[in-house]
Coordinates of C-alpha atoms and ligand atoms in Angstrom, one line a residue:
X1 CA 6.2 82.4 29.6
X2 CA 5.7 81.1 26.2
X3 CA 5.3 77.5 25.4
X4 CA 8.5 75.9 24.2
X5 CA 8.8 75.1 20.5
X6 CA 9.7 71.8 19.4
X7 CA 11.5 70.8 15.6
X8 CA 12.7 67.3 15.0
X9 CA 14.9 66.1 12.1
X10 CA 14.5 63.1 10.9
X11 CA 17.1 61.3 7.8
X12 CA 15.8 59.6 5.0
X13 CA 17.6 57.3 2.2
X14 CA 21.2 57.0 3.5
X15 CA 22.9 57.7 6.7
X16 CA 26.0 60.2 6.4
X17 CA 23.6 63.0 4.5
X18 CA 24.6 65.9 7.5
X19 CA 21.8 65.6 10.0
X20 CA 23.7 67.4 12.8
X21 CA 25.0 69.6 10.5
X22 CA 22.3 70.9 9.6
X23 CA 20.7 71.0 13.0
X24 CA 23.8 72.9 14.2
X25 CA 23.2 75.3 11.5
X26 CA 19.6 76.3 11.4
X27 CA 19.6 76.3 15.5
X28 CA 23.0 78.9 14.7
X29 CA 20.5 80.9 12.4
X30 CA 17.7 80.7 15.5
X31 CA 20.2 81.8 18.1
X32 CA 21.3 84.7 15.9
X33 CA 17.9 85.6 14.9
X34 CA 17.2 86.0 19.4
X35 CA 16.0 83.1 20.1
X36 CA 17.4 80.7 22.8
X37 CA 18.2 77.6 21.8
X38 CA 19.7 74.1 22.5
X39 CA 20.1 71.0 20.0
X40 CA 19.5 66.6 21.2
X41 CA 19.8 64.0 19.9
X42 CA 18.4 60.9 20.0
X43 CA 20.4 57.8 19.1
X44 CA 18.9 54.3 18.5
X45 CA 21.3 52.1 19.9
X46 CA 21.0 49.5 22.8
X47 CA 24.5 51.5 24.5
X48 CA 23.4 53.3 27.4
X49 CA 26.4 55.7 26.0
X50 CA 28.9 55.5 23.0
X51 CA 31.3 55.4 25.6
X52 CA 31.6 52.0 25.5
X53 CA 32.3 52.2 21.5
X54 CA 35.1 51.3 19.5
X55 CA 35.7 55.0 18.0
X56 CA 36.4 52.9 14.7
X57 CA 32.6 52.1 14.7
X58 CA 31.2 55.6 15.9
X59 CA 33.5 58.2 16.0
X60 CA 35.0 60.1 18.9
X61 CA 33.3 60.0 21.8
X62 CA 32.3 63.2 23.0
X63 CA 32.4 64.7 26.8
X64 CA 30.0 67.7 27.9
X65 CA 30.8 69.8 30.9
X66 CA 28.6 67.8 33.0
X67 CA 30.2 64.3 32.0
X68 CA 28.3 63.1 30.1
X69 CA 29.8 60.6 27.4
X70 CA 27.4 61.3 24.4
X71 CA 27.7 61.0 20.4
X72 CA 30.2 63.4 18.5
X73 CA 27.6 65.5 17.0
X74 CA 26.6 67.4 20.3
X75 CA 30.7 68.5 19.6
X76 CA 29.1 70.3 16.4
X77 CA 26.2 71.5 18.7
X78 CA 28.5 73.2 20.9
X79 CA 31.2 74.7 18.2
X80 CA 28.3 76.2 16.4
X81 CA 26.4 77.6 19.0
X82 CA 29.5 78.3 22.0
X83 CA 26.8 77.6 24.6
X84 CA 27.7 73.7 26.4
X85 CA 25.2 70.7 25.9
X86 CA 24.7 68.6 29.4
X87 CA 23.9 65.0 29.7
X88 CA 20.2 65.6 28.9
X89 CA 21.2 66.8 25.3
X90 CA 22.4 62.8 24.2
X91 CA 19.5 60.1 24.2
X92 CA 20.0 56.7 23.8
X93 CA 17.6 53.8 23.1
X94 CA 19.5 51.6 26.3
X95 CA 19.2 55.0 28.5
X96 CA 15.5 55.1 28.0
X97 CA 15.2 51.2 28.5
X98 CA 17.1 51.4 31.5
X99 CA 15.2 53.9 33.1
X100 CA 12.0 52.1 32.0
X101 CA 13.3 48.7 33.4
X102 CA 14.1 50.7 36.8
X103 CA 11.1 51.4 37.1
X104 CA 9.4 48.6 36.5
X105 CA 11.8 47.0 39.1
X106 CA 10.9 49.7 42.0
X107 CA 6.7 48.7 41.0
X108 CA 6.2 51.8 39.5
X109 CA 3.7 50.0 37.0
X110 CA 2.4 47.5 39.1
X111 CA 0.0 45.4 37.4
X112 CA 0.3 47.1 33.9
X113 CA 2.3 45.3 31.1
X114 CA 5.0 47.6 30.2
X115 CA 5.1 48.0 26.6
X116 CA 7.1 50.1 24.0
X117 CA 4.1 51.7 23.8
X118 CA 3.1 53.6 26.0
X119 CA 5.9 52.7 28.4
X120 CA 8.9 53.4 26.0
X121 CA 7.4 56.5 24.2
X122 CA 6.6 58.1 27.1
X123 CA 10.0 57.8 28.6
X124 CA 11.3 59.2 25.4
X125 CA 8.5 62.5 25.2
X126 CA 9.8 63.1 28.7
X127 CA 13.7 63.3 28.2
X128 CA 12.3 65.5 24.9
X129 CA 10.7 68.0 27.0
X130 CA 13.4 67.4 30.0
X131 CA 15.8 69.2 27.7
X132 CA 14.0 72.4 28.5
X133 CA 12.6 71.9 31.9
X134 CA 11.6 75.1 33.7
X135 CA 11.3 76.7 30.0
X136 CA 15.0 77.3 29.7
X137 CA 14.9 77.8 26.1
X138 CA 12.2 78.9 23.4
X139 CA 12.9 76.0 21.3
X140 CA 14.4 72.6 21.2
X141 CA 15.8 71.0 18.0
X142 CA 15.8 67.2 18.6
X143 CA 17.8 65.2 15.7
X144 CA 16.8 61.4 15.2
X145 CA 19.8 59.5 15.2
X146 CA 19.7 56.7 12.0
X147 CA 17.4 57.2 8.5
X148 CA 13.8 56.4 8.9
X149 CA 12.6 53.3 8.3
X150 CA 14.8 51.8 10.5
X151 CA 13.2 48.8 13.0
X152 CA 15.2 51.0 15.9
X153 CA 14.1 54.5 15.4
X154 CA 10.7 53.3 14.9
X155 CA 9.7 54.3 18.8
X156 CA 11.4 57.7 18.3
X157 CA 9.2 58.7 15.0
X158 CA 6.1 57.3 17.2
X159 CA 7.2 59.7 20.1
X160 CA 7.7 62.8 17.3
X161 CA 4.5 61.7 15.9
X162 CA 2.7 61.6 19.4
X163 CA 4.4 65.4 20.5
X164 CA 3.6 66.7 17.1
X165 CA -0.2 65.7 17.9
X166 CA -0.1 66.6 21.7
X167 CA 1.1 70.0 21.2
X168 CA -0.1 71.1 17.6
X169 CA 1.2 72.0 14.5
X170 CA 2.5 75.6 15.8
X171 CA 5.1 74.5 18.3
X172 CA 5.9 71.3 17.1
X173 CA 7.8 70.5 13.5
X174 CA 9.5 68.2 11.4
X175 CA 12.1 68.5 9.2
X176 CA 13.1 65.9 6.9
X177 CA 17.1 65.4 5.5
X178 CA 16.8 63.9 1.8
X179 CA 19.4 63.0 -0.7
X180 CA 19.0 63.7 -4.9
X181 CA 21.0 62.2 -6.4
X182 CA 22.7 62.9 -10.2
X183 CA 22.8 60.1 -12.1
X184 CA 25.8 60.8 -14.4
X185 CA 24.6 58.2 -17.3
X186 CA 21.4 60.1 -17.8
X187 CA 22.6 62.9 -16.8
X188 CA 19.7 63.9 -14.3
X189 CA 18.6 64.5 -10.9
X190 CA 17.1 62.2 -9.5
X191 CA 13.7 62.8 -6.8
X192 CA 12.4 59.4 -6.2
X193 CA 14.8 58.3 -3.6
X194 CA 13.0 61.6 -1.5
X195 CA 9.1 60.7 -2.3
X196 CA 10.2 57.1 -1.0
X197 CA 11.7 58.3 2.1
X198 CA 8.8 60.6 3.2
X199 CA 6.5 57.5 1.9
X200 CA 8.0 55.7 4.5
X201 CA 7.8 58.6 7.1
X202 CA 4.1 58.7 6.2
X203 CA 3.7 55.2 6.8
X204 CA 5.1 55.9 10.2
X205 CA 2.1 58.5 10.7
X206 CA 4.7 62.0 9.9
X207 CA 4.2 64.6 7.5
X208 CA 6.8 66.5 7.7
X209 CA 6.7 70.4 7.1
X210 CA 9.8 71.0 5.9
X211 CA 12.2 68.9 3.3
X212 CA 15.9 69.7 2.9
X213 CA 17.3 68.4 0.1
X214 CA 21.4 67.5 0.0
X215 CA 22.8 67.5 -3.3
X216 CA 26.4 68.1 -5.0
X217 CA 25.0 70.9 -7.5
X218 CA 21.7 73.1 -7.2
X219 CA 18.5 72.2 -8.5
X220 CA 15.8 74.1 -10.7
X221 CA 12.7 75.6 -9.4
X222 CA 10.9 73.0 -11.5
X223 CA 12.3 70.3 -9.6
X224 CA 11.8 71.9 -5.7
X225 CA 7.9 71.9 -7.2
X226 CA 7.8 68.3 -8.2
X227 CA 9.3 67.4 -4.7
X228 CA 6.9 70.1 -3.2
X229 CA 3.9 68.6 -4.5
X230 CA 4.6 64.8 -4.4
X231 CA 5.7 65.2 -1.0
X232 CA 2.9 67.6 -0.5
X233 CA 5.0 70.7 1.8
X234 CA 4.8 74.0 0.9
X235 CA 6.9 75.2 -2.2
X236 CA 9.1 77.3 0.0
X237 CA 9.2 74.7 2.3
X238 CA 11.5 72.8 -0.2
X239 CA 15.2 73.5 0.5
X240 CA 18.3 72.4 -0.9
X241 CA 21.8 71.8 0.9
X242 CA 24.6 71.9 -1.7
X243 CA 27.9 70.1 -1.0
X244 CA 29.9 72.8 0.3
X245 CA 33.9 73.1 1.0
X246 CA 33.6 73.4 4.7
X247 CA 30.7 72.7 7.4
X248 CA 31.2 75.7 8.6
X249 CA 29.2 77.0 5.5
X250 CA 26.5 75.3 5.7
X251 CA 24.6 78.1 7.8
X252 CA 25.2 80.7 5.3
X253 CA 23.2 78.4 2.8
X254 CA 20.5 77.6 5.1
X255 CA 20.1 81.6 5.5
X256 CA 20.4 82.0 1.8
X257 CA 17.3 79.4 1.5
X258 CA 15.3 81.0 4.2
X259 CA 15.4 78.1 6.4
X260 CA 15.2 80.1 9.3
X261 CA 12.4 82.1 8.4
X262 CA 10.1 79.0 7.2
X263 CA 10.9 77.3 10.5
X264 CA 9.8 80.5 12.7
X265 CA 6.9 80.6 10.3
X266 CA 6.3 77.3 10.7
X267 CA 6.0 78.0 14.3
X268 CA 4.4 81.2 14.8
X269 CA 7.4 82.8 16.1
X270 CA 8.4 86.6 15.0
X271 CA 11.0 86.9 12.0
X272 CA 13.5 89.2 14.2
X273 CA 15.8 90.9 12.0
X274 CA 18.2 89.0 9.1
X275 CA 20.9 87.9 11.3
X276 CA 24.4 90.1 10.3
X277 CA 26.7 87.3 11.5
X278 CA 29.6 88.9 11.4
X279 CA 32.1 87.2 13.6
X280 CA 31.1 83.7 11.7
X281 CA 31.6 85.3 8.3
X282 CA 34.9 87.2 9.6
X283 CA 36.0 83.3 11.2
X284 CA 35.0 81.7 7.4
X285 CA 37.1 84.6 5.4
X286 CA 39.9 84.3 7.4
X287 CA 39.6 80.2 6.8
X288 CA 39.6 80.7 3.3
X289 CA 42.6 83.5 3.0
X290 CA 45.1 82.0 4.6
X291 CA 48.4 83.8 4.8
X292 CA 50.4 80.8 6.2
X293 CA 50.3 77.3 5.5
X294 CA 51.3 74.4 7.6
X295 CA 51.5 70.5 8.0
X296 CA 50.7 69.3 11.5
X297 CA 51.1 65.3 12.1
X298 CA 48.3 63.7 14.6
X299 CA 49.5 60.3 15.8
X300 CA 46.8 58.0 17.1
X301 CA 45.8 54.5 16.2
X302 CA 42.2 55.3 15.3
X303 CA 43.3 57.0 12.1
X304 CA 41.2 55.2 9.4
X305 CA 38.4 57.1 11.0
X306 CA 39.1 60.5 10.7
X307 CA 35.7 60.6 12.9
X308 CA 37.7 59.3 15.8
X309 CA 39.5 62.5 16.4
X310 CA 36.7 64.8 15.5
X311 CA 36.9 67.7 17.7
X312 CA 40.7 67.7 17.1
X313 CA 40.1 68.1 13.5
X314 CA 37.8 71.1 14.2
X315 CA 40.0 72.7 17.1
X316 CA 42.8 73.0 14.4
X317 CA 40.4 74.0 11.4
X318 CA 39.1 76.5 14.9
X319 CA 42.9 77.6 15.8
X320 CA 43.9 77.6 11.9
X321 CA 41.1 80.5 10.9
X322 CA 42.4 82.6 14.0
X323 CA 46.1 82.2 12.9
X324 CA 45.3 82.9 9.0
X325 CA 46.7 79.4 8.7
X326 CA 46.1 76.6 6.3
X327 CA 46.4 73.4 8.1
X328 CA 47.2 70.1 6.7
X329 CA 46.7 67.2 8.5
X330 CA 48.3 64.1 8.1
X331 CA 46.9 61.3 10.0
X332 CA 49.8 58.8 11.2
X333 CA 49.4 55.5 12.4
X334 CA 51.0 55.3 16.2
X335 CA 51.5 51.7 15.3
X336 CA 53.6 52.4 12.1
X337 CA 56.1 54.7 13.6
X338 CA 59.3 53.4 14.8
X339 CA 62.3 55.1 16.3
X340 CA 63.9 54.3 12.9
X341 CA 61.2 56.1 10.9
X342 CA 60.2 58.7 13.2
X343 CA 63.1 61.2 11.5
X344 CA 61.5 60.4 8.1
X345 CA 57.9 60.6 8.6
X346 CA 58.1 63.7 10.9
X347 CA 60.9 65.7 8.5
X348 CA 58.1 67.8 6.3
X349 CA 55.6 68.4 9.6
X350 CA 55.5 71.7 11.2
X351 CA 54.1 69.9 14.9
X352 CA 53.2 66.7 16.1
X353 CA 49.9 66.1 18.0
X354 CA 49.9 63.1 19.8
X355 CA 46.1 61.7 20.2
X356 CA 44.5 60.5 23.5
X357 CA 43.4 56.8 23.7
X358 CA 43.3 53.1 25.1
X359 CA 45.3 50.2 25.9
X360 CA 48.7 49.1 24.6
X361 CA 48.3 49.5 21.5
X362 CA 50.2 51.6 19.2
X363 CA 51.8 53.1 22.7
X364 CA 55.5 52.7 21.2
X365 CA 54.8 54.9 18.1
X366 CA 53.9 57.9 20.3
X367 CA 56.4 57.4 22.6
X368 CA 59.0 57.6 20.1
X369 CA 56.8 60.4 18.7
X370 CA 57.1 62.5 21.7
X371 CA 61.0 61.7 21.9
X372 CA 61.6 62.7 18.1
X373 CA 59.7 66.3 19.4
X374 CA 61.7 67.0 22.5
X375 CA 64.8 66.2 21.1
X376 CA 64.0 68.1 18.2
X377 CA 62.8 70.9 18.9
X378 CA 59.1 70.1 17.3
X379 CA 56.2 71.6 18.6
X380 CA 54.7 69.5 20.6
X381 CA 51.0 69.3 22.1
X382 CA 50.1 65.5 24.1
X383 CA 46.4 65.3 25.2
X384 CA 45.4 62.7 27.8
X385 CA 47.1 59.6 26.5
X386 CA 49.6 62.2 24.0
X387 CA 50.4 63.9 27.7
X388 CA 51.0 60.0 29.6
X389 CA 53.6 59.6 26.5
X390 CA 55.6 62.6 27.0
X391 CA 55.7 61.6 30.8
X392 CA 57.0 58.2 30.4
X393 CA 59.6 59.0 27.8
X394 CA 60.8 61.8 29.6
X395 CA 61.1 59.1 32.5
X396 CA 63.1 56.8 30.5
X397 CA 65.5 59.0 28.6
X398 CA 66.0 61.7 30.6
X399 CA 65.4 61.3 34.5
X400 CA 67.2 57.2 33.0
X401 CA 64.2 54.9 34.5
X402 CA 64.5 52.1 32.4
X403 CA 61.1 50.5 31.5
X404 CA 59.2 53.4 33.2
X405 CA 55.7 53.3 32.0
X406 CA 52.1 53.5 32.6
X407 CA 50.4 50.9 34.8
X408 CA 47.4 50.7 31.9
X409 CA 50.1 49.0 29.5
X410 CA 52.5 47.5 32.2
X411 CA 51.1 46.9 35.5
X412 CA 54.7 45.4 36.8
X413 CA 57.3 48.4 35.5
X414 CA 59.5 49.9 38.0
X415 CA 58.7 53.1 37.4
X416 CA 54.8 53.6 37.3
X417 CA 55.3 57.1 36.3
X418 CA 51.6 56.9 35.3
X419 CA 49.3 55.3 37.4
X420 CA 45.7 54.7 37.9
X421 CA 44.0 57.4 40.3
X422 CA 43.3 56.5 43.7
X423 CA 39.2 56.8 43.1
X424 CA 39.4 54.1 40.3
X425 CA 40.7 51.3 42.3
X426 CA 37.6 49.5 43.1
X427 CA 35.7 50.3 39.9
X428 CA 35.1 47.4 37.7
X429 CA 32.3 48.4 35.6
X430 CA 33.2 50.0 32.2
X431 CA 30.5 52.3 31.4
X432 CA 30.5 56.2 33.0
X433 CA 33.3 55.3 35.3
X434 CA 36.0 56.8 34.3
X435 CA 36.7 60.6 35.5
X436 CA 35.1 62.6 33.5
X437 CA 33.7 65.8 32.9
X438 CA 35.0 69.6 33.4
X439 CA 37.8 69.9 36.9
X440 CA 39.4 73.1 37.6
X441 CA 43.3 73.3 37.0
X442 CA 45.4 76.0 38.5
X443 CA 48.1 77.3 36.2
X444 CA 51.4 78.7 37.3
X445 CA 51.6 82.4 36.1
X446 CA 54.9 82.7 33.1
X447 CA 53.9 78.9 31.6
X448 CA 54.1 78.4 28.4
X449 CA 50.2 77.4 29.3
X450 CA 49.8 80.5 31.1
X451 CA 50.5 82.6 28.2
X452 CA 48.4 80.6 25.8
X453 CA 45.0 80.9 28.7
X454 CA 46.0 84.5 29.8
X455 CA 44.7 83.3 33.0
X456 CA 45.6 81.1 36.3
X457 CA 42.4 79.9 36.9
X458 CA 40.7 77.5 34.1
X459 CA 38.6 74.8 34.0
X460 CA 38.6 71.3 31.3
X461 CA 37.2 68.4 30.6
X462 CA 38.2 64.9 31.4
X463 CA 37.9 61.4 30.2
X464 CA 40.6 59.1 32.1
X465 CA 41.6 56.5 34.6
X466 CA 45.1 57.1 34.9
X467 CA 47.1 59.9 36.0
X468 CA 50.8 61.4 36.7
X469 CA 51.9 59.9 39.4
X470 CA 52.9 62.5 42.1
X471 CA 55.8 60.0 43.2
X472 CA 57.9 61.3 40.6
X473 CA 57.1 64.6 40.5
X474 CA 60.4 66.0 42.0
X475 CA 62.9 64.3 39.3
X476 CA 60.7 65.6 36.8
X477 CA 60.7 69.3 37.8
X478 CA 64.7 69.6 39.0
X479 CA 65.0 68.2 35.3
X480 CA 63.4 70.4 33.3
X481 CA 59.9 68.8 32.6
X482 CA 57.3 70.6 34.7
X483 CA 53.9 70.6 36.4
X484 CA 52.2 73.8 35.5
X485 CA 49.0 72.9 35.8
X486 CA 47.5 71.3 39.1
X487 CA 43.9 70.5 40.3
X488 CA 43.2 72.6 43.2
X489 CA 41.2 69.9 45.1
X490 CA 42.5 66.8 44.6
X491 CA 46.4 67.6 43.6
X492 CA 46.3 65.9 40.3
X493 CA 49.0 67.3 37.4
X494 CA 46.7 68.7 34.9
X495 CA 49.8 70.2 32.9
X496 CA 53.4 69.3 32.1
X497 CA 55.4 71.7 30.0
X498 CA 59.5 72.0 29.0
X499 CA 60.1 75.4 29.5
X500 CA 63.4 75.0 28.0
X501 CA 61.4 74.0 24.4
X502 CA 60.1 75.6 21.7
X503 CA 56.3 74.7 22.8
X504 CA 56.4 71.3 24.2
X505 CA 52.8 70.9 26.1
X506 CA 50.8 67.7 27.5
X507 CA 47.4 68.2 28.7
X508 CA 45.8 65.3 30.5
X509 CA 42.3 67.0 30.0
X510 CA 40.9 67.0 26.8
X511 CA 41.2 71.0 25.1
X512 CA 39.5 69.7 22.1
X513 CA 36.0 69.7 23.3
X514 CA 36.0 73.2 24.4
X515 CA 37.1 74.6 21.0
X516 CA 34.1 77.0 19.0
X517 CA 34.1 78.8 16.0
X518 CA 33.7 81.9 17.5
X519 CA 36.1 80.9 20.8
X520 CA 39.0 78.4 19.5
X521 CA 41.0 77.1 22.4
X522 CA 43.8 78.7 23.7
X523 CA 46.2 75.6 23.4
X524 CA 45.8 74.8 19.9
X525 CA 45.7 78.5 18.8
X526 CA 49.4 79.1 20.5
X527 CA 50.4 75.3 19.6
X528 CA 49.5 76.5 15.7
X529 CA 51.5 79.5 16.1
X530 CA 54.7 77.4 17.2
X531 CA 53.8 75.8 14.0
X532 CA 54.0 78.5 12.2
X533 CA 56.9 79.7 13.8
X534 CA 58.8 76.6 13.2
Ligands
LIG601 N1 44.0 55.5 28.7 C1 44.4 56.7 29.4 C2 43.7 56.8 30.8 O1 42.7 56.2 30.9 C3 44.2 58.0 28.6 C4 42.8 58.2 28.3 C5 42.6 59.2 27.2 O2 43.5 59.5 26.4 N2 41.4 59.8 27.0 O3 44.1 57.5 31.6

C-alpha cells in the first residue's frame, strides 16, 4: 500500500482567518477527486479536552461517535466530508503532556530527562501518524490550532518541521492561511502582514509550499507574484480565499483556484478527474433560492457566542437548504425571557429551539419557553437540556407537581422528574465523565420521531449526566406527553413527544452533531417543515 500523505495548515497574522474551513474544504475537493481522507487537529491548550470550557471562551463543544469531547471544527470536518472523526482526530497540548507524564511515571524513560524535545514532539508525530494507523486513509490533513508565532504551538510547528524532514517533500506539505488586508485610506492591499508571518514560520525552520491568502475582494496577478516571490512558493502555489456569503462556498473557490490540484501535485498524487460535485452544488442552489422563509427562536444562555451553538446553526442552515427555506435565527437569551414576555418575544417566530446546557442558569426562561410552545401550538424541538425543560414543565402544569424539577438545579424538589443517572453517582471528576458518545434508541413506529427517521432503529450522540426519571414515566404517558424513544440496553428515555401537538419533540441526545451537507438530520429537517407549516 502506498505511503500515507501528510498536509499541515498552519495560520499566520490573526486567529479567526478560516483554518478549518479551509481544511474542510480542500480535504472535500480530495475526497471528491477519490482520495480517502480524514482531517485533525491540533489545539495548543493545556485542557486535556475543551470539554471543560466555558463555550463563551471556545465555542461549542463538539462530540464524535466515539465520545470524544473535541473542538468545534472537527463538527465542520464531519458536515463537509459525512464520514465521522473519532477521538484520535482532536489533539490537545494537556493530552500529549499527559500521556508523556504517564509515561514517565510507569519508567518508560528511565534515566533520560524528558524534554519537549524529543519527548513532546515525539508524542505529537505519533498521535499525527495514529490518525491513520494501519494506512486507513491516503492522506491526512492536520490543522495547527492558534497563528504561528505563538510560545504554545511552537512544539507542533517543530513536530510538522521534523515529519516534513522525516518523510520528504512528496508526502509531507504545508499550507499556510494568511490575511491581506485593504487599507481603505490608501486604498491598497496590503502583503506585508503575509511576508511577516511566513518570516516567522521560517524562523521556526517551515517553508511552506503553499500560501492561501483570505481577503474581502480578489487580488491581481501582480500581487499573487509579489507574495510568490517574497515568500518564495511557486506562482500557482499562491491562492486566494475571498470572503464569501456562506462557508459552504468555500470549496467551490478552492476548486476554482486549483487548490486541489497543486496539493496532489505537491504530493505526487494523480489529478483524478475535475470533481462534478453535484449534490453540494444542488444543496448550495437550493440555499440560495429559497421558496419559503422563516424565523426560528433558539433559547440558550450562551447566545453572545453564536459559536456556542455551532452545529445547531449549521443543522438549520443543513435542514433549511433541503426545505427551500430561508431561516432566520434569532438568538434569545433564556435569562431574559419571562412568563410575561414570552407572548411578545415569541409572537413573530415560526419555532422555538430550546438549547442544551449547564447549571441553573437561565433554566426559567426555557421553561416558560417550552410552556409558551405547548400551550401554543409552536413547533417545538428541546435537545438535552431543551428536552429536561419540556419534562419538568409538563410536570408542573400539567401532571400539577408543584416545584417538579431537575436534581442538577434543585437537588431537594419533590418531584425529581429529571435525575442524575444511576452510573454518575460516584463520579466526581469533571473531565470525560459525563455520558457521552453515540447509544442506540429504539423508536416506536407512528411517532412523530418515527416519521421524521423513517426507521425504528437509530443511533445518537450524548453529552449528559442527567436523565428522565423512569419514576414518572406513567403520569406522563396516560397524559399525553410520551416516551417514544427508549435505549434498548439500559431503558433510558431517549424521546418525549405530544402526539396531540403540532410537532412538539425533546431529544436528550444531541441531533445537531450528526447533521451534513449532503445528509441533514431528520429532526431538524421535519421540525423546519412544522415551521413552515406554521
Ligand atoms: N445539564 C444537563 C445534563 O447534564 C443537560 C446537558 C446538555 O444539555 N448537554 O444532563
Amino acid at each position: 500500500m502506498a505511503d500515507v500523505k501528510y498536509i499541515f495548515v498552519t495560520g499566520g497574522v490573526t486567529s479567526s482567518l478560516g483554518k478549518g474551513t479551509l481544511s474542510a474544504s480542500l480535504a472535500k475537493l480530495l475526497q471528491a477527486r477519490g482520495y480517502s481522507v480524514t482531517i485533525q487537529k491540533l489545539d495548543p491548550y493545556i485542557n486535556v479536552d475543551p470539554g471543560t470550557l466555558n463555550p463563551y471562551e471556545h465555542g461549542e463543544c463538539y462530540v464524535t461517535l466515539d465520545g470524544a469531547e473535541t473542538d468545534l471544527d472537527l463538527g465542520h470536518y464531519e458536515r463537509f466530508l459525512n464520514v465521522p472523526t473519532s477521538q484520535a482526530n482532536n489533539v490537545t497540548t494537556g493530552r500529549v503532556y499527559q500521556s508523556v507524564i504517564e509515561k514517565e511515571r510507569k519508567g518508560d524513560y528511565l534515566g533520560k530527562t524528558v524534554q519537549v524535545i524529543p519527548h513532546i514532539t515525539d508524542e505529537i508525530k505519533r498521535r499525527i501518524k495514529l490518525v491513520s494507523a494501519g494506512n486507513k486513509y491516503d492522506i491526512v490533513l492536520t490543522e495547527i490550532g492558534g497563528t504561528v508565532g505563538d510560545i504554545e504551538s511552537l512544539p507542533y510547528i517543530e513536530s510538522v518541521r521534523q515529519l516534513k524532514w522525516e518523510l520528504g517533500p512528496q508526502n509531507c506539505i504545508v499550507i499556510h492561511l494568511t490575511l491581506v488586508p485593504f487599507l481603505s485610506t490608501t486604498g491598497e492591499l496590503k502583503t506585508k502582514p503575509t511576508q511577516h508571518s511566513v518570516k516567522v514560520l521560517l524562523e521556526e525552520g517551515i517553508q511552506p509550499d503553499i500560501l492561501v491568502l483570505r481577503t474581502d475582494r480578489s487580488l491581481n496577478t501582480g500581487l499573487k507574484r509579489k507574495v510568490a516571490l517574497f515568500c518564495n512558493v511557486e506562482e500557482n502555489a499562491v491562492v486566494e480565499s475571498v470572503d464569501v456569503s456562506t462557508i459552504y462556498e468555500v470549496p467551490l473557490n478552492m476548486l476554482n483556484e486549483k487548490l486541489d490540484q497543486t496539493v496532489l501535485r505537491k504530493l505526487g498524487l494523480p489529478v483524478y478527474e475535475e470533481p462534478p460535485l453535484t449534490e453540494w452544488r444542488e444543496f448550495l442552489r437550493r440555499l440560495k433560492n429559497p421558496k419559503h422563509f422563516i424565523k426560528i427562536g433558539l433559547v440558550g444562555k450562551y447566545v453572545e457566542l453564536p459559536d456556542a451553538y455551532k452545529s445547531i446553526s449549521e443543522a438549520l442552515i443543513h435542514s433549511g437548504s433541503s426545505n427551500e427555506c430561508e431561516i432566520d435565527v434569532e438568538f434569545i437569551h433564556s435569562e431574559e425571557i419571562t412568563d410575561k414576555n414570552v407572548a411578545d418575544l415569541f409572537k413573530e417566530l415560526n419555532g422555538i429551539l430550546v438549547a442544551p446546557g449547564f447549571g441553573s442558569r437561565g433554566i426559567d426562561g426555557k421553561i416558560y419557553s417550552a410552556r409558551y410552545c405547548r400551550e401554543n401550538n409552536i413547533p417545538f424541538l428541546g435537545i438535552c437540556l431543551g428536552m429536561q425543560c419540556a419534562v419538568i414543565e409538563f410536570a408542573r402544569n400539567v401532571l400539577k407537581m408543584e416545584g417538579a424539577h431537575s436534581t442538577e438545579i434543585d437537588h431537594k424538589t419533590r418531584y425529581p422528574v429529571i435525575d442524575l443517572m444511576e452510573e454518575q453517582k460516584s463520579i466526581i471528576d469533571k473531565g470525560g465523565t459525563m455520558r457521552l458518545g453515540g447509544y442506540k434508541c429504539i423508536i416506536s413506529k407512528g411517532s412523530r420521531a418515527f416519521e421524521a427517521y423513517g426507521k425504528t432503529e437509530i443511533v445518537e450522540r450524548h453529552r449528559h449526566r442527567y436523565e428522565f426519571n423512569d419514576k414518572y414515566l406513567e403520569d406522563f404517558r396516560k397524559n399525553g406527553m410520551l416516551p417514544v424513544g427508549i435505549n434498548p440496553e439500559s431503558n433510558l428515555v431517549e424521546i418525549m413527544e405530544i402526539p396531540d401537538h403540532k410537532w412538539f419533540i425533546g431529544v436528550q441526545f444531541h441531533p445537531e452533531y450528526s447533521s451534513t451537507v449532503i445528509n441533514p438530520h431528520p429532526l431538524f429537517v421535519q421540525f423546519i417543515k412544522a415551521c413552515i407549516m406554521k
